[in-house]
mmCIF file of C-alpha atoms in Angstrom:
data_model
loop_
_atom_site.group_PDB
_atom_site.id
_atom_site.type_symbol
_atom_site.label_atom_id
_atom_site.label_comp_id
_atom_site.label_asym_id
_atom_site.label_seq_id
_atom_site.Cartn_x
_atom_site.Cartn_y
_atom_site.Cartn_z
ATOM 1 C CA MET A 1 8.097 -34.909 9.862
ATOM 2 C CA LYS A 2 10.578 -32.615 11.847
ATOM 3 C CA LEU A 3 11.229 -30.647 8.343
ATOM 4 C CA ARG A 4 7.448 -30.512 7.283
ATOM 5 C CA ALA A 5 6.431 -28.970 11.012
ATOM 6 C CA THR A 6 9.323 -26.463 10.941
ATOM 7 C CA LEU A 7 8.427 -25.576 7.578
ATOM 8 C CA ILE A 8 4.600 -24.608 8.397
ATOM 9 C CA GLY A 9 5.976 -22.919 11.313
ATOM 10 C CA PHE A 10 7.792 -20.860 8.916
ATOM 11 C CA THR A 11 5.124 -19.748 7.400
ATOM 12 C CA ALA A 12 4.110 -18.035 10.562
ATOM 13 C CA ILE A 13 7.156 -15.933 10.336
ATOM 14 C CA LEU A 14 6.222 -15.343 6.640
ATOM 15 C CA MET A 15 2.703 -14.470 7.664
ATOM 16 C CA TRP A 16 3.654 -11.767 10.345
ATOM 17 C CA SER A 17 5.885 -10.254 7.731
ATOM 18 C CA PHE A 18 2.954 -8.562 6.257
ATOM 19 C CA LEU A 19 1.568 -7.210 9.545
ATOM 20 C CA ALA A 20 2.849 -3.704 9.452
ATOM 21 C CA LEU A 21 1.360 -3.508 5.742
ATOM 22 C CA LEU A 22 -2.181 -4.873 6.717
ATOM 23 C CA THR A 23 -1.900 -2.378 9.581
ATOM 24 C CA ALA A 24 -1.161 0.639 8.235
ATOM 25 C CA ALA A 25 -3.938 0.043 5.658
ATOM 26 C CA SER A 26 -6.651 -0.643 7.670
ATOM 27 C CA GLY A 27 -6.613 2.906 8.491
ATOM 28 C CA LYS A 28 -7.061 4.613 12.273
ATOM 29 C CA VAL A 29 -8.866 1.509 14.308
ATOM 30 C CA PRO A 30 -7.685 1.677 17.631
ATOM 31 C CA PRO A 31 -5.146 -1.147 18.491
ATOM 32 C CA PHE A 32 -7.652 -3.232 21.078
ATOM 33 C CA GLN A 33 -10.572 -2.722 18.770
ATOM 34 C CA LEU A 34 -8.344 -4.066 15.627
ATOM 35 C CA SER A 35 -7.463 -6.941 18.248
ATOM 36 C CA ALA A 36 -10.707 -7.599 18.663
ATOM 37 C CA ILE A 37 -12.208 -7.775 15.243
ATOM 38 C CA CYS A 38 -8.979 -9.762 14.021
ATOM 39 C CA PHE A 39 -8.570 -12.641 16.928
ATOM 40 C CA ALA A 40 -12.792 -12.842 16.384
ATOM 41 C CA ILE A 41 -11.587 -13.773 12.284
ATOM 42 C CA GLY A 42 -8.761 -16.007 13.240
ATOM 43 C CA SER A 43 -11.341 -18.088 14.781
ATOM 44 C CA LEU A 44 -13.375 -19.027 12.077
ATOM 45 C CA PRO A 45 -10.945 -21.666 10.102
ATOM 46 C CA GLY A 46 -10.929 -23.468 13.580
ATOM 47 C CA LEU A 47 -14.468 -22.948 14.411
ATOM 48 C CA ALA A 48 -15.215 -24.188 10.590
ATOM 49 C CA VAL A 49 -13.078 -27.357 10.838
ATOM 50 C CA LEU A 50 -15.171 -28.013 14.468
ATOM 51 C CA ILE A 51 -18.218 -27.744 12.594
ATOM 52 C CA VAL A 52 -17.415 -29.889 9.332
ATOM 53 C CA ASN A 53 -16.092 -32.466 12.113
ATOM 54 C CA PRO A 54 -17.831 -32.257 15.214
ATOM 55 C CA SER A 55 -16.232 -35.073 16.895
ATOM 56 C CA ARG A 56 -12.424 -32.896 17.362
ATOM 57 C CA LEU A 57 -14.788 -31.146 19.956
ATOM 58 C CA ALA A 58 -13.350 -33.163 22.151
ATOM 59 C CA LEU A 59 -9.961 -32.445 21.379
ATOM 60 C CA LEU A 60 -10.888 -29.068 22.921
ATOM 61 C CA LYS A 61 -11.101 -30.478 26.900
ATOM 62 C CA GLN A 62 -7.631 -29.850 28.071
ATOM 63 C CA PRO A 63 -6.248 -29.399 31.827
ATOM 64 C CA ALA A 64 -6.790 -25.642 32.950
ATOM 65 C CA LYS A 65 -3.231 -24.839 32.657
ATOM 66 C CA VAL A 66 -3.301 -25.131 28.695
ATOM 67 C CA TRP A 67 -5.709 -22.945 28.355
ATOM 68 C CA VAL A 68 -4.258 -20.554 31.244
ATOM 69 C CA ILE A 69 -0.608 -20.492 29.107
ATOM 70 C CA GLY A 70 -2.781 -19.899 25.812
ATOM 71 C CA ILE A 71 -4.861 -17.147 26.630
ATOM 72 C CA ALA A 72 -1.839 -15.742 28.657
ATOM 73 C CA GLY A 73 0.582 -16.193 25.901
ATOM 74 C CA LEU A 74 -1.620 -14.657 22.776
ATOM 75 C CA PHE A 75 -3.987 -11.927 25.162
ATOM 76 C CA GLY A 76 -0.537 -11.181 27.809
ATOM 77 C CA TYR A 77 1.760 -10.875 24.559
ATOM 78 C CA HIS A 78 -0.548 -8.083 22.658
ATOM 79 C CA PHE A 79 -1.690 -6.189 25.835
ATOM 80 C CA LEU A 80 1.757 -5.611 26.699
ATOM 81 C CA TYR A 81 2.957 -4.885 23.502
ATOM 82 C CA PHE A 82 0.526 -2.289 22.778
ATOM 83 C CA THR A 83 0.642 -1.058 26.778
ATOM 84 C CA ALA A 84 4.774 -0.531 25.716
ATOM 85 C CA LEU A 85 3.617 1.486 22.861
ATOM 86 C CA ARG A 86 1.630 3.422 24.483
ATOM 87 C CA ASN A 87 4.351 4.166 26.844
ATOM 88 C CA ALA A 88 7.439 4.194 24.981
ATOM 89 C CA PRO A 89 8.745 5.422 21.208
ATOM 90 C CA ALA A 90 7.737 2.986 18.958
ATOM 91 C CA VAL A 91 11.350 2.782 17.523
ATOM 92 C CA GLU A 92 12.913 1.248 20.788
ATOM 93 C CA ALA A 93 9.456 -0.667 22.469
ATOM 94 C CA GLY A 94 9.574 -2.548 19.151
ATOM 95 C CA LEU A 95 13.502 -3.298 19.361
ATOM 96 C CA VAL A 96 13.277 -4.575 22.972
ATOM 97 C CA ALA A 97 10.307 -6.441 22.507
ATOM 98 C CA TYR A 98 11.918 -8.216 19.386
ATOM 99 C CA LEU A 99 14.183 -10.015 21.863
ATOM 100 C CA TRP A 100 11.554 -12.616 22.165
ATOM 101 C CA PRO A 101 13.572 -15.102 19.356
ATOM 102 C CA LEU A 102 16.572 -14.786 21.018
ATOM 103 C CA LEU A 103 14.690 -15.680 24.220
ATOM 104 C CA LEU A 104 13.555 -18.468 22.584
ATOM 105 C CA VAL A 105 16.696 -20.001 21.237
ATOM 106 C CA VAL A 106 18.190 -19.589 24.666
ATOM 107 C CA GLY A 107 15.338 -21.123 26.656
ATOM 108 C CA SER A 108 15.254 -23.825 24.452
ATOM 109 C CA ALA A 109 18.128 -25.255 26.052
ATOM 110 C CA LEU A 110 15.646 -26.012 29.048
ATOM 111 C CA LEU A 111 13.688 -28.262 26.855
ATOM 112 C CA PRO A 112 13.763 -32.138 27.281
ATOM 113 C CA GLY A 113 15.711 -33.791 24.250
ATOM 114 C CA GLU A 114 17.081 -29.613 23.047
ATOM 115 C CA ARG A 115 20.404 -28.877 23.213
ATOM 116 C CA LEU A 116 21.630 -25.243 22.670
ATOM 117 C CA ARG A 117 24.905 -25.262 20.198
ATOM 118 C CA TRP A 118 27.566 -22.051 20.012
ATOM 119 C CA TYR A 119 25.711 -21.489 16.090
ATOM 120 C CA HIS A 120 21.987 -21.395 17.456
ATOM 121 C CA LEU A 121 22.787 -18.683 19.620
ATOM 122 C CA ALA A 122 25.187 -17.111 16.840
ATOM 123 C CA GLY A 123 22.278 -17.071 14.381
ATOM 124 C CA ALA A 124 20.236 -15.684 16.989
ATOM 125 C CA LEU A 125 22.325 -12.851 17.484
ATOM 126 C CA ALA A 126 23.248 -12.202 14.238
ATOM 127 C CA GLY A 127 19.654 -11.793 13.124
ATOM 128 C CA LEU A 128 19.329 -9.183 16.350
ATOM 129 C CA CYS A 129 21.954 -7.326 14.930
ATOM 130 C CA GLY A 130 20.115 -7.408 11.466
ATOM 131 C CA THR A 131 16.828 -5.930 13.109
ATOM 132 C CA PHE A 132 18.522 -3.344 14.611
ATOM 133 C CA LEU A 133 19.766 -2.134 11.634
ATOM 134 C CA ILE A 134 15.906 -2.120 10.411
ATOM 135 C CA VAL A 135 14.100 -0.967 13.440
ATOM 136 C CA GLY A 136 16.441 1.854 14.613
ATOM 137 C CA ARG A 137 17.488 3.365 10.963
ATOM 138 C CA ASN A 138 16.359 6.410 12.347
ATOM 139 C CA GLY A 139 18.164 6.185 15.593
ATOM 140 C CA ILE A 140 17.894 5.009 19.153
ATOM 141 C CA ASP A 141 17.559 6.585 22.099
ATOM 142 C CA PHE A 142 16.546 4.861 25.195
ATOM 143 C CA ASP A 143 15.409 7.551 27.495
ATOM 144 C CA GLY A 144 14.713 6.555 31.145
ATOM 145 C CA ALA A 145 11.702 8.331 31.234
ATOM 146 C CA TYR A 146 10.037 6.094 28.867
ATOM 147 C CA ALA A 147 10.768 3.079 31.881
ATOM 148 C CA VAL A 148 7.413 2.173 32.160
ATOM 149 C CA GLY A 149 7.267 1.445 28.410
ATOM 150 C CA TYR A 150 10.023 -0.422 27.973
ATOM 151 C CA GLY A 151 9.688 -2.501 31.132
ATOM 152 C CA ALA A 152 6.088 -3.788 28.704
ATOM 153 C CA ALA A 153 8.042 -4.374 25.953
ATOM 154 C CA PHE A 154 10.557 -6.315 27.566
ATOM 155 C CA LEU A 155 7.704 -8.407 29.046
ATOM 156 C CA SER A 156 5.956 -8.781 26.156
ATOM 157 C CA ALA A 157 9.280 -10.626 24.681
ATOM 158 C CA PHE A 158 9.181 -12.251 27.709
ATOM 159 C CA THR A 159 5.839 -13.653 27.486
ATOM 160 C CA TRP A 160 5.856 -14.640 23.693
ATOM 161 C CA SER A 161 9.127 -16.470 24.137
ATOM 162 C CA GLY A 162 7.702 -18.539 27.405
ATOM 163 C CA TYR A 163 4.527 -19.199 25.523
ATOM 164 C CA SER A 164 6.216 -20.903 23.069
ATOM 165 C CA LEU A 165 8.378 -22.958 25.028
ATOM 166 C CA LEU A 166 5.824 -23.779 27.342
ATOM 167 C CA THR A 167 3.730 -24.769 24.059
ATOM 168 C CA ARG A 168 6.435 -27.312 22.831
ATOM 169 C CA ARG A 169 6.062 -29.070 26.530
ATOM 170 C CA PHE A 170 2.371 -29.774 25.720
ATOM 171 C CA ASP A 171 3.386 -31.364 22.209
ATOM 172 C CA ALA A 172 0.154 -33.662 22.636
ATOM 173 C CA VAL A 173 -2.153 -31.088 22.854
ATOM 174 C CA SER A 174 -4.177 -30.412 19.256
ATOM 175 C CA THR A 175 -3.718 -27.193 17.709
ATOM 176 C CA ASP A 176 -7.486 -26.947 17.400
ATOM 177 C CA VAL A 177 -7.133 -24.960 21.031
ATOM 178 C CA VAL A 178 -5.804 -22.125 19.266
ATOM 179 C CA THR A 179 -9.099 -21.556 18.184
ATOM 180 C CA GLY A 180 -10.537 -21.268 21.804
ATOM 181 C CA PHE A 181 -6.836 -19.360 22.362
ATOM 182 C CA CYS A 182 -8.691 -16.961 19.460
ATOM 183 C CA LEU A 183 -11.625 -16.554 20.589
ATOM 184 C CA ALA A 184 -10.975 -15.914 24.304
ATOM 185 C CA THR A 185 -8.171 -13.345 23.291
ATOM 186 C CA SER A 186 -11.064 -11.204 21.335
ATOM 187 C CA MET A 187 -13.155 -10.957 23.886
ATOM 188 C CA LEU A 188 -10.783 -10.113 26.141
ATOM 189 C CA SER A 189 -9.010 -7.140 23.920
ATOM 190 C CA LEU A 190 -13.053 -6.208 23.132
ATOM 191 C CA PHE A 191 -12.972 -5.439 26.953
ATOM 192 C CA CYS A 192 -10.181 -3.484 26.895
ATOM 193 C CA HIS A 193 -11.285 -1.302 24.033
ATOM 194 C CA LEU A 194 -14.647 -0.564 25.798
ATOM 195 C CA GLY A 195 -12.279 0.423 28.871
ATOM 196 C CA LEU A 196 -9.689 1.900 27.193
ATOM 197 C CA GLU A 197 -10.392 3.370 23.801
ATOM 198 C CA THR A 198 -12.717 5.289 21.500
ATOM 199 C CA THR A 199 -14.690 3.091 19.083
ATOM 200 C CA VAL A 200 -12.903 3.714 15.063
ATOM 201 C CA TRP A 201 -14.352 2.052 12.215
ATOM 202 C CA PRO A 202 -12.472 1.008 9.132
ATOM 203 C CA ALA A 203 -13.651 4.044 6.921
ATOM 204 C CA THR A 204 -13.424 2.192 3.325
ATOM 205 C CA GLY A 205 -13.407 -1.221 1.987
ATOM 206 C CA PHE A 206 -9.876 -1.140 1.055
ATOM 207 C CA GLU A 207 -9.505 -1.002 4.894
ATOM 208 C CA TRP A 208 -12.324 -3.621 5.568
ATOM 209 C CA LEU A 209 -9.905 -5.974 3.121
ATOM 210 C CA ALA A 210 -7.231 -4.999 5.228
ATOM 211 C CA VAL A 211 -8.475 -5.743 8.405
ATOM 212 C CA ALA A 212 -9.807 -9.419 7.001
ATOM 213 C CA GLY A 213 -6.294 -9.879 5.676
ATOM 214 C CA LEU A 214 -4.943 -8.908 9.258
ATOM 215 C CA GLY A 215 -7.143 -11.578 10.923
ATOM 216 C CA LEU A 216 -7.153 -14.500 8.325
ATOM 217 C CA LEU A 217 -3.117 -14.144 7.619
ATOM 218 C CA PRO A 218 -0.506 -12.724 10.506
ATOM 219 C CA VAL A 219 -3.526 -12.773 13.472
ATOM 220 C CA GLY A 220 -5.210 -15.838 12.445
ATOM 221 C CA ALA A 221 -3.662 -18.811 10.447
ATOM 222 C CA ALA A 222 0.110 -17.650 11.840
ATOM 223 C CA PHE A 223 -0.957 -18.842 15.257
ATOM 224 C CA TYR A 224 -2.216 -22.348 14.062
ATOM 225 C CA ALA A 225 0.808 -22.608 11.982
ATOM 226 C CA TRP A 226 3.356 -21.394 14.855
ATOM 227 C CA ASP A 227 1.709 -23.716 17.208
ATOM 228 C CA HIS A 228 2.376 -26.781 15.158
ATOM 229 C CA GLY A 229 5.870 -25.745 14.397
ATOM 230 C CA VAL A 230 7.105 -25.258 17.664
ATOM 231 C CA LYS A 231 5.313 -28.529 18.943
ATOM 232 C CA ASN A 232 6.428 -30.744 16.299
ATOM 233 C CA GLY A 233 9.588 -28.933 14.456
ATOM 234 C CA ASP A 234 13.129 -27.596 15.141
ATOM 235 C CA ILE A 235 12.035 -24.924 17.571
ATOM 236 C CA GLN A 236 15.954 -23.427 17.571
ATOM 237 C CA ILE A 237 15.646 -22.625 13.855
ATOM 238 C CA LEU A 238 12.293 -21.558 13.856
ATOM 239 C CA GLY A 239 13.727 -19.172 16.919
ATOM 240 C CA ALA A 240 16.358 -17.948 14.958
ATOM 241 C CA ALA A 241 14.722 -17.526 11.946
ATOM 242 C CA SER A 242 11.764 -15.585 13.319
ATOM 243 C CA TYR A 243 14.407 -12.177 13.176
ATOM 244 C CA ALA A 244 13.182 -12.769 9.019
ATOM 245 C CA ALA A 245 9.864 -11.153 9.758
ATOM 246 C CA PRO A 246 10.799 -7.846 10.539
ATOM 247 C CA LEU A 247 13.223 -7.783 7.765
ATOM 248 C CA LEU A 248 10.610 -9.306 5.159
ATOM 249 C CA SER A 249 8.189 -6.641 6.873
ATOM 250 C CA THR A 250 10.551 -3.767 5.857
ATOM 251 C CA LEU A 251 11.107 -5.004 1.983
ATOM 252 C CA ILE A 252 7.172 -5.075 1.776
ATOM 253 C CA LEU A 253 6.655 -1.925 2.922
ATOM 254 C CA THR A 254 9.418 -0.721 0.171
ATOM 255 C CA LEU A 255 8.222 -2.090 -1.676
ATOM 256 C CA PHE A 256 4.779 -1.111 -1.778
ATOM 257 C CA GLY A 257 6.128 2.426 -1.335
ATOM 258 C CA PHE A 258 6.419 2.776 2.514
ATOM 259 C CA ALA A 259 9.440 2.761 2.783
ATOM 260 C CA GLU A 260 12.756 3.561 0.944
ATOM 261 C CA PRO A 261 15.479 1.227 0.119
ATOM 262 C CA SER A 262 18.840 1.748 1.817
ATOM 263 C CA TRP A 263 22.350 -0.115 2.607
ATOM 264 C CA ARG A 264 21.008 -0.894 6.072
ATOM 265 C CA ILE A 265 18.337 -3.208 4.474
ATOM 266 C CA ALA A 266 20.967 -4.960 2.119
ATOM 267 C CA LEU A 267 23.220 -5.521 5.207
ATOM 268 C CA ALA A 268 20.356 -6.688 7.435
ATOM 269 C CA CYS A 269 19.579 -9.279 4.991
ATOM 270 C CA LEU A 270 22.882 -10.797 5.051
ATOM 271 C CA LEU A 271 22.751 -11.082 8.897
ATOM 272 C CA VAL A 272 19.669 -12.551 8.988
ATOM 273 C CA THR A 273 19.775 -14.675 6.382
ATOM 274 C CA GLY A 274 23.207 -15.969 7.050
ATOM 275 C CA GLY A 275 22.036 -16.196 10.889
ATOM 276 C CA ALA A 276 18.966 -18.079 10.012
ATOM 277 C CA VAL A 277 21.174 -20.600 7.834
ATOM 278 C CA LEU A 278 23.871 -21.009 10.552
ATOM 279 C CA ALA A 279 21.224 -21.617 13.373
ATOM 280 C CA ALA A 280 19.602 -24.178 10.719
ATOM 281 C CA GLN A 281 23.134 -26.061 10.009
ATOM 282 C CA ASP A 282 21.827 -29.514 11.674
ATOM 283 C CA MET A 283 18.654 -29.386 9.186
ATOM 284 C CA PHE A 284 21.351 -29.296 6.072
ATOM 285 C CA ARG A 285 23.414 -31.873 7.360
ATOM 286 C CA ARG A 286 23.151 -35.268 6.039
ATOM 287 C CA LYS A 287 24.463 -37.990 7.661
ATOM 288 C CA VAL A 288 26.710 -40.344 5.216
ATOM 289 C CA PRO A 289 25.775 -44.031 5.959
ATOM 290 C CA PRO A 290 28.408 -46.149 7.206
ATOM 291 C CA PRO A 291 30.227 -48.041 4.304
ATOM 292 C CA VAL A 292 29.322 -51.818 3.925
ATOM 293 C CA ALA A 293 31.382 -54.331 4.750
ATOM 294 C CA ALA A 294 32.711 -56.780 2.068
ATOM 295 C CA GLU A 295 32.177 -60.160 2.713
#
């Protein structure tokens, strides 16, 4: 069961790797407007399940703290991430924001029944180095003038890692509640859009397809899969494996002609893959049963 849940959690990482490609293909829709649309679409699968099986509506009745954590996690992360991109260069802000897998791996030591070992931390650090190569391929220059943006990026990393860790503490809560988190995040994003942005709709059918793809996969199904994975799978392996998302994203952008292949990508592949394998060695080990004593 733990292996299956971990693999389901990893599908979220695979879906997030398409985020950059689908966002680029969605045209010039402002971030909060895009978030509002995509999270509304992302709630549809959960709503469909509730319509088909109305008895599951009872699973949405959860303590207030569950709703606060869920909404703060999904909306808070995206609000802080968009704020970071508005107030700092995208490369540096993205690198700071992608500290969340490392924070998740380190923070997992605080969870009941979990123990942080050297290879978990080493695997996460290897992934961070691989991410540095990918994100910083055109150079890194942290300028104090962008302190607000960097601060927002760090808070976004802290928010998502904290949300993931706290989600593990509520492992008895059904993943159905993610439907409500998505709806609330969509509404709050809409309010931010109306107050901060000018409405721009997708210009073509292809751009609408990209928006629908975002809502169904990286901003939809991925959150349901992640919720199940961190609640029931190996959260340390998932944390280290999360560094595969920017690598896979870059490979996908390269495949579709949005980026050029380079030695950095090859080295990043080795670091991220090696780090994930190192962090996941507990999953690969098989306990050898003791020999049966001869009678």
